[in-house]
Amino acid sequence: MIEEAKNYLESRTPLRPSIGVVLGSGLGAFADELAERTEIPYSEIPGWPCSTAIGHAGKLIFGRLCDLEIAVMAGRAHLYEGYSPAQVTFGVRVLGKLGARSMVFTNAAGGINLELERGGLVLISDHINLQGVNPLAGPNDDSCGPRFPDMSEAYSRQYRKVAKDVAVELCIPISEGVYAAMLGPCYETPAEIRFLRTIGADVVGMSTVPEAIVANHMGMKVLAISCVTNMAAGVLPQKISHEEVLETGEMVRETLVKFLKALLPRLGN
Ligand code: HPA
């Protein structure tokens, strides 16, 4: 199925992206910045899962940013929607097979670290996988990568350095932290958030980790950025809602677009 999707996309666009970008909840605006765009709804691509989450567009956009050929996934499939780990990581596998050497992930996340604020950006330095599944479980596809891939630098140190430099140049405040991945779809309880803080997590979300694992498996370099759309459960005396998450995504949108636009051309391999 991955091969079929790859062949289909090769027939739809002459572009061969070196970087893949995945845009999370309410963060879909960046794709509008690309020149020579080809937009392909996920429903047209063989085997591609269609996201059902509100705020997720559900299309793959090929285009150019400066000299760079890029593929942007506006919307992703999540485990909490009932998709398998293979389905959730299908897009990354296909982009890897198309020749992408790097992946940039964005996501909406809850802020666990009390120094974070709603609307802040966090460079993911590492993750804790609490989703109970791993996309590499099962027979290993040796054409993709090794059986036991190393994960000691799952989020490229060099990319994080470039991202921090670009953020300083653009006066965009950004911090660094550990992302805990939960299955969802319910938000966490305050007790779960205290547990996550104790084990060293700074932000919490329901995506990105399976995709980052698969990208590492394929030897791609990974950068991931969380947008703190809300403080995590129990931090503030208020409930968490998907509306708040989308609203914050909207607030941060312009900053994130500006950041990605400046950053991507600087991520040479
Ligand atoms: N928890 C989990 N996932 C999330 C959150 C949260 O608080 N906010 C946005 N995605």
mmCIF file of C-alpha atoms and ligand atoms in Angstrom:
data_model
loop_
_atom_site.group_PDB
_atom_site.id
_atom_site.type_symbol
_atom_site.label_atom_id
_atom_site.label_comp_id
_atom_site.label_asym_id
_atom_site.label_seq_id
_atom_site.Cartn_x
_atom_site.Cartn_y
_atom_site.Cartn_z
ATOM 1 C CA MET A 1 0.000 0.000 0.000
ATOM 2 C CA ILE A 2 2.866 2.409 0.791
ATOM 3 C CA GLU A 3 4.382 1.741 -2.631
ATOM 4 C CA GLU A 4 1.007 2.310 -4.288
ATOM 5 C CA ALA A 5 0.543 5.684 -2.545
ATOM 6 C CA LYS A 6 4.094 6.643 -3.488
ATOM 7 C CA ASN A 7 3.529 5.799 -7.152
ATOM 8 C CA TYR A 8 0.229 7.683 -7.157
ATOM 9 C CA LEU A 9 1.814 10.834 -5.690
ATOM 10 C CA GLU A 10 4.713 10.632 -8.151
ATOM 11 C CA SER A 11 2.130 10.669 -10.932
ATOM 12 C CA ARG A 12 0.381 13.734 -9.440
ATOM 13 C CA THR A 13 3.393 16.026 -8.918
ATOM 14 C CA PRO A 14 6.874 16.456 -10.355
ATOM 15 C CA LEU A 15 8.063 17.716 -6.944
ATOM 16 C CA ARG A 16 10.256 15.418 -4.838
ATOM 17 C CA PRO A 17 10.127 16.839 -1.311
ATOM 18 C CA SER A 18 13.236 16.732 0.849
ATOM 19 C CA ILE A 19 11.257 17.851 3.920
ATOM 20 C CA GLY A 20 7.873 16.682 5.143
ATOM 21 C CA VAL A 21 5.809 18.844 7.485
ATOM 22 C CA VAL A 22 2.842 17.716 9.576
ATOM 23 C CA LEU A 23 0.505 20.415 10.860
ATOM 24 C CA GLY A 24 -1.550 19.758 13.982
ATOM 25 C CA SER A 25 -4.947 20.895 15.269
ATOM 26 C CA GLY A 26 -5.821 24.399 14.096
ATOM 27 C CA LEU A 27 -2.262 24.917 12.807
ATOM 28 C CA GLY A 28 -2.959 24.328 9.109
ATOM 29 C CA ALA A 29 -2.180 27.801 7.710
ATOM 30 C CA PHE A 30 1.459 27.261 6.771
ATOM 31 C CA ALA A 31 0.659 25.369 3.562
ATOM 32 C CA ASP A 32 -0.704 28.598 2.015
ATOM 33 C CA GLU A 33 2.866 29.912 1.920
ATOM 34 C CA LEU A 34 4.054 27.367 -0.637
ATOM 35 C CA ALA A 35 4.533 28.241 -4.313
ATOM 36 C CA GLU A 36 3.594 25.938 -7.224
ATOM 37 C CA ARG A 37 1.166 24.116 -4.956
ATOM 38 C CA THR A 38 -0.471 20.793 -5.719
ATOM 39 C CA GLU A 39 -3.159 19.970 -3.156
ATOM 40 C CA ILE A 40 -4.297 16.383 -2.886
ATOM 41 C CA PRO A 41 -7.153 15.409 -0.538
ATOM 42 C CA TYR A 42 -6.192 12.370 1.548
ATOM 43 C CA SER A 43 -9.305 10.608 0.250
ATOM 44 C CA GLU A 44 -7.742 10.494 -3.244
ATOM 45 C CA ILE A 45 -4.511 8.796 -2.120
ATOM 46 C CA PRO A 46 -4.546 4.970 -2.027
ATOM 47 C CA GLY A 47 -4.379 3.714 1.570
ATOM 48 C CA TRP A 48 -4.165 7.160 3.161
ATOM 49 C CA PRO A 49 -6.265 7.479 6.354
ATOM 50 C CA CYS A 50 -8.650 10.446 6.413
ATOM 51 C CA SER A 51 -8.549 12.352 9.706
ATOM 52 C CA THR A 52 -11.912 12.815 11.401
ATOM 53 C CA ALA A 53 -10.795 15.334 14.057
ATOM 54 C CA ILE A 54 -12.355 18.784 13.907
ATOM 55 C CA GLY A 55 -9.745 21.402 12.991
ATOM 56 C CA HIS A 56 -7.843 18.997 10.767
ATOM 57 C CA ALA A 57 -7.993 19.757 7.060
ATOM 58 C CA GLY A 58 -7.088 16.373 5.561
ATOM 59 C CA LYS A 59 -4.948 17.094 2.557
ATOM 60 C CA LEU A 60 -1.408 16.703 1.357
ATOM 61 C CA ILE A 61 0.129 19.792 -0.224
ATOM 62 C CA PHE A 62 3.246 19.722 -2.361
ATOM 63 C CA GLY A 63 5.009 22.998 -3.088
ATOM 64 C CA ARG A 64 8.158 25.068 -2.998
ATOM 65 C CA LEU A 65 9.538 27.342 -0.307
ATOM 66 C CA CYS A 66 12.570 29.187 -1.741
ATOM 67 C CA ASP A 67 14.618 26.414 -3.381
ATOM 68 C CA LEU A 68 13.152 23.752 -1.158
ATOM 69 C CA GLU A 69 10.612 21.155 -2.273
ATOM 70 C CA ILE A 70 8.244 20.426 0.590
ATOM 71 C CA ALA A 71 5.268 18.190 1.328
ATOM 72 C CA VAL A 72 2.833 19.410 3.978
ATOM 73 C CA MET A 73 0.317 17.172 5.661
ATOM 74 C CA ALA A 74 -2.517 19.450 6.811
ATOM 75 C CA GLY A 75 -4.166 17.162 9.306
ATOM 76 C CA ARG A 76 -3.123 13.791 10.666
ATOM 77 C CA ALA A 77 -4.754 10.555 11.774
ATOM 78 C CA HIS A 78 -4.679 9.806 15.512
ATOM 79 C CA LEU A 79 -4.714 6.556 17.472
ATOM 80 C CA TYR A 80 -7.709 7.851 19.453
ATOM 81 C CA GLU A 81 -9.761 7.897 16.240
ATOM 82 C CA GLY A 82 -9.343 4.148 16.117
ATOM 83 C CA TYR A 83 -6.616 4.107 13.478
ATOM 84 C CA SER A 84 -3.878 1.518 13.810
ATOM 85 C CA PRO A 85 -0.267 2.563 14.474
ATOM 86 C CA ALA A 86 0.459 1.629 10.821
ATOM 87 C CA GLN A 87 -2.290 3.958 9.584
ATOM 88 C CA VAL A 88 -1.204 6.811 11.854
ATOM 89 C CA THR A 89 2.334 6.607 10.457
ATOM 90 C CA PHE A 90 1.381 5.862 6.849
ATOM 91 C CA GLY A 91 2.035 9.436 5.664
ATOM 92 C CA VAL A 92 5.521 9.549 7.154
ATOM 93 C CA ARG A 93 6.373 6.194 5.571
ATOM 94 C CA VAL A 94 5.174 7.408 2.159
ATOM 95 C CA LEU A 95 7.054 10.720 2.386
ATOM 96 C CA GLY A 96 10.168 8.815 3.481
ATOM 97 C CA LYS A 97 9.849 6.502 0.485
ATOM 98 C CA LEU A 98 9.361 9.572 -1.741
ATOM 99 C CA GLY A 99 12.808 10.711 -0.595
ATOM 100 C CA ALA A 100 12.148 13.114 2.287
ATOM 101 C CA ARG A 101 15.181 13.222 4.571
ATOM 102 C CA SER A 102 13.597 15.260 7.356
ATOM 103 C CA MET A 103 10.254 15.609 9.098
ATOM 104 C CA VAL A 104 8.939 18.633 10.957
ATOM 105 C CA PHE A 105 5.975 17.939 13.215
ATOM 106 C CA THR A 106 3.713 20.450 14.909
ATOM 107 C CA ASN A 107 1.083 19.638 17.480
ATOM 108 C CA ALA A 108 -1.259 21.078 20.049
ATOM 109 C CA ALA A 109 -0.282 20.177 23.586
ATOM 110 C CA GLY A 110 -1.187 20.807 27.200
ATOM 111 C CA GLY A 111 1.379 22.629 29.326
ATOM 112 C CA ILE A 112 2.538 20.575 32.326
ATOM 113 C CA ASN A 113 5.597 22.627 33.251
ATOM 114 C CA LEU A 114 4.340 25.543 35.327
ATOM 115 C CA GLU A 115 6.718 27.930 33.591
ATOM 116 C CA LEU A 116 4.850 27.459 30.323
ATOM 117 C CA GLU A 117 2.003 29.716 29.223
ATOM 118 C CA ARG A 118 -0.959 29.213 26.959
ATOM 119 C CA GLY A 119 0.085 30.150 23.399
ATOM 120 C CA GLY A 120 3.769 29.363 23.978
ATOM 121 C CA LEU A 121 5.900 27.282 21.602
ATOM 122 C CA VAL A 122 8.036 24.366 22.812
ATOM 123 C CA LEU A 123 10.731 22.543 20.864
ATOM 124 C CA ILE A 124 10.417 18.884 21.715
ATOM 125 C CA SER A 125 13.776 17.634 22.981
ATOM 126 C CA ASP A 126 12.627 14.091 23.765
ATOM 127 C CA HIS A 127 9.474 12.079 24.351
ATOM 128 C CA ILE A 128 7.861 9.558 26.676
ATOM 129 C CA ASN A 129 5.632 7.090 24.867
ATOM 130 C CA LEU A 130 2.632 6.260 27.059
ATOM 131 C CA GLN A 131 0.289 5.320 24.208
ATOM 132 C CA GLY A 132 0.686 1.610 24.863
ATOM 133 C CA VAL A 133 1.621 0.815 21.281
ATOM 134 C CA ASN A 134 4.633 1.135 19.024
ATOM 135 C CA PRO A 135 4.357 1.462 15.238
ATOM 136 C CA LEU A 136 7.430 -0.752 14.796
ATOM 137 C CA ALA A 137 5.871 -3.741 16.581
ATOM 138 C CA GLY A 138 5.450 -6.695 14.245
ATOM 139 C CA PRO A 139 7.692 -7.930 11.452
ATOM 140 C CA ASN A 140 10.401 -5.420 10.587
ATOM 141 C CA ASP A 141 10.463 -3.984 7.083
ATOM 142 C CA ASP A 142 14.215 -4.096 6.469
ATOM 143 C CA SER A 143 13.826 -1.801 3.451
ATOM 144 C CA CYS A 144 12.732 0.952 5.869
ATOM 145 C CA GLY A 145 15.193 0.567 8.724
ATOM 146 C CA PRO A 146 16.685 -1.665 11.437
ATOM 147 C CA ARG A 147 14.805 -3.946 13.821
ATOM 148 C CA PHE A 148 16.069 -2.088 16.904
ATOM 149 C CA PRO A 149 16.491 1.573 15.995
ATOM 150 C CA ASP A 150 18.373 3.912 18.313
ATOM 151 C CA MET A 151 16.248 6.672 19.865
ATOM 152 C CA SER A 152 18.921 8.500 21.880
ATOM 153 C CA GLU A 153 18.580 11.613 19.721
ATOM 154 C CA ALA A 154 15.089 11.202 18.323
ATOM 155 C CA TYR A 155 14.740 14.977 17.902
ATOM 156 C CA SER A 156 17.822 16.326 16.132
ATOM 157 C CA ARG A 157 20.023 18.437 18.367
ATOM 158 C CA GLN A 158 21.292 20.320 15.329
ATOM 159 C CA TYR A 159 17.754 21.143 14.141
ATOM 160 C CA ARG A 160 16.851 22.352 17.628
ATOM 161 C CA LYS A 161 19.883 24.628 17.609
ATOM 162 C CA VAL A 162 18.867 26.081 14.228
ATOM 163 C CA ALA A 163 15.288 26.504 15.454
ATOM 164 C CA LYS A 164 16.453 28.359 18.567
ATOM 165 C CA ASP A 165 18.674 30.650 16.457
ATOM 166 C CA VAL A 166 15.784 31.439 14.091
ATOM 167 C CA ALA A 167 13.426 32.080 17.040
ATOM 168 C CA VAL A 168 15.896 34.572 18.547
ATOM 169 C CA GLU A 169 16.268 36.338 15.185
ATOM 170 C CA LEU A 170 12.486 36.658 14.855
ATOM 171 C CA CYS A 171 11.973 37.538 18.558
ATOM 172 C CA ILE A 172 9.708 34.502 18.998
ATOM 173 C CA PRO A 173 9.885 33.143 22.550
ATOM 174 C CA ILE A 174 10.426 29.382 22.492
ATOM 175 C CA SER A 175 11.429 26.865 25.132
ATOM 176 C CA GLU A 176 12.467 23.226 25.038
ATOM 177 C CA GLY A 177 10.845 20.273 26.729
ATOM 178 C CA VAL A 178 9.844 16.636 26.929
ATOM 179 C CA TYR A 179 6.560 15.546 25.275
ATOM 180 C CA ALA A 180 4.469 12.831 26.876
ATOM 181 C CA ALA A 181 2.198 11.029 24.417
ATOM 182 C CA MET A 182 -1.133 9.743 25.699
ATOM 183 C CA LEU A 183 -3.669 7.702 23.772
ATOM 184 C CA GLY A 184 -6.594 10.063 24.447
ATOM 185 C CA PRO A 185 -9.207 11.034 23.433
ATOM 186 C CA CYS A 186 -10.131 12.277 26.892
ATOM 187 C CA TYR A 187 -7.847 14.860 28.382
ATOM 188 C CA GLU A 188 -5.831 13.736 31.375
ATOM 189 C CA THR A 189 -6.915 13.824 35.003
ATOM 190 C CA PRO A 190 -5.086 16.149 37.407
ATOM 191 C CA ALA A 191 -3.514 13.052 39.030
ATOM 192 C CA GLU A 192 -2.202 11.898 35.643
ATOM 193 C CA ILE A 193 -0.731 15.341 35.037
ATOM 194 C CA ARG A 194 1.049 15.278 38.432
ATOM 195 C CA PHE A 195 2.413 11.836 37.481
ATOM 196 C CA LEU A 196 3.594 13.116 34.090
ATOM 197 C CA ARG A 197 5.304 16.100 35.750
ATOM 198 C CA THR A 198 7.045 13.753 38.187
ATOM 199 C CA ILE A 199 8.413 11.540 35.407
ATOM 200 C CA GLY A 200 9.850 14.527 33.585
ATOM 201 C CA ALA A 201 7.270 15.611 31.011
ATOM 202 C CA ASP A 202 6.815 19.292 30.170
ATOM 203 C CA VAL A 203 3.956 19.006 27.676
ATOM 204 C CA VAL A 204 1.340 16.374 26.901
ATOM 205 C CA GLY A 205 -0.466 15.468 23.697
ATOM 206 C CA MET A 206 -2.050 12.663 21.695
ATOM 207 C CA SER A 207 0.045 12.581 18.532
ATOM 208 C CA THR A 208 3.552 12.928 17.049
ATOM 209 C CA VAL A 209 5.299 10.095 18.903
ATOM 210 C CA PRO A 210 4.356 7.243 16.506
ATOM 211 C CA GLU A 211 5.291 9.469 13.565
ATOM 212 C CA ALA A 212 8.600 10.480 15.169
ATOM 213 C CA ILE A 213 9.424 6.808 15.853
ATOM 214 C CA VAL A 214 8.801 5.846 12.230
ATOM 215 C CA ALA A 215 10.787 8.830 10.934
ATOM 216 C CA ASN A 216 13.716 7.773 13.134
ATOM 217 C CA HIS A 217 13.345 4.189 11.934
ATOM 218 C CA MET A 218 13.776 5.458 8.355
ATOM 219 C CA GLY A 219 16.844 7.503 9.326
ATOM 220 C CA MET A 220 15.100 10.837 8.874
ATOM 221 C CA LYS A 221 15.995 13.839 10.986
ATOM 222 C CA VAL A 222 13.153 15.129 13.129
ATOM 223 C CA LEU A 223 12.135 18.500 14.495
ATOM 224 C CA ALA A 224 8.931 18.811 16.506
ATOM 225 C CA ILE A 225 7.201 21.883 17.861
ATOM 226 C CA SER A 226 4.381 21.888 20.390
ATOM 227 C CA CYS A 227 1.985 24.768 20.684
ATOM 228 C CA VAL A 228 0.780 25.014 24.283
ATOM 229 C CA THR A 229 -2.922 25.408 23.540
ATOM 230 C CA ASN A 230 -3.954 25.054 27.184
ATOM 231 C CA MET A 231 -2.474 24.432 30.577
ATOM 232 C CA ALA A 232 -2.817 20.732 31.443
ATOM 233 C CA ALA A 233 -5.572 19.406 33.708
ATOM 234 C CA GLY A 234 -5.494 20.651 37.289
ATOM 235 C CA VAL A 235 -2.981 23.435 36.638
ATOM 236 C CA LEU A 236 -5.715 26.086 36.444
ATOM 237 C CA PRO A 237 -9.122 25.979 38.154
ATOM 238 C CA GLN A 238 -10.956 25.466 34.850
ATOM 239 C CA LYS A 239 -11.964 22.728 32.449
ATOM 240 C CA ILE A 240 -10.162 21.933 29.190
ATOM 241 C CA SER A 241 -12.113 22.034 25.950
ATOM 242 C CA HIS A 242 -11.336 21.318 22.316
ATOM 243 C CA GLU A 243 -12.647 24.842 21.572
ATOM 244 C CA GLU A 244 -9.906 26.335 23.760
ATOM 245 C CA VAL A 245 -7.334 24.176 21.952
ATOM 246 C CA LEU A 246 -8.505 25.351 18.515
ATOM 247 C CA GLU A 247 -8.820 28.970 19.632
ATOM 248 C CA THR A 248 -5.207 29.027 20.858
ATOM 249 C CA GLY A 249 -4.078 27.376 17.619
ATOM 250 C CA GLU A 250 -5.739 30.276 15.832
ATOM 251 C CA MET A 251 -3.929 32.809 18.064
ATOM 252 C CA VAL A 252 -0.525 31.255 17.438
ATOM 253 C CA ARG A 253 -1.070 30.567 13.763
ATOM 254 C CA GLU A 254 0.630 33.666 12.357
ATOM 255 C CA THR A 255 3.676 33.295 14.595
ATOM 256 C CA LEU A 256 4.023 29.645 13.679
ATOM 257 C CA VAL A 257 3.744 30.380 9.950
ATOM 258 C CA LYS A 258 6.417 33.081 10.217
ATOM 259 C CA PHE A 259 8.631 30.721 12.204
ATOM 260 C CA LEU A 260 8.306 27.741 9.825
ATOM 261 C CA LYS A 261 8.821 29.959 6.792
ATOM 262 C CA ALA A 262 12.141 31.206 8.132
ATOM 263 C CA LEU A 263 13.160 27.898 9.661
ATOM 264 C CA LEU A 264 12.610 25.290 6.954
ATOM 265 C CA PRO A 265 15.065 26.742 4.414
ATOM 266 C CA ARG A 266 17.704 26.677 7.180
ATOM 267 C CA LEU A 267 17.349 22.946 7.843
ATOM 268 C CA GLY A 268 19.909 21.750 5.329
ATOM 269 C CA ASN A 269 20.574 18.041 5.740
HETATM 270 N N1 HPA B 1 -3.764 16.922 26.818
HETATM 271 C C1 HPA B 1 -3.579 16.086 25.773
HETATM 272 N N2 HPA B 1 -3.561 16.494 24.514
HETATM 273 C C2 HPA B 1 -3.725 17.800 24.275
HETATM 274 C C3 HPA B 1 -3.927 18.731 25.304
HETATM 275 C C4 HPA B 1 -3.937 18.267 26.652
HETATM 276 O O1 HPA B 1 -4.114 19.021 27.622
HETATM 277 N N3 HPA B 1 -4.071 19.947 24.722
HETATM 278 C C5 HPA B 1 -3.951 19.756 23.372
HETATM 279 N N4 HPA B 1 -3.741 18.459 23.100
#
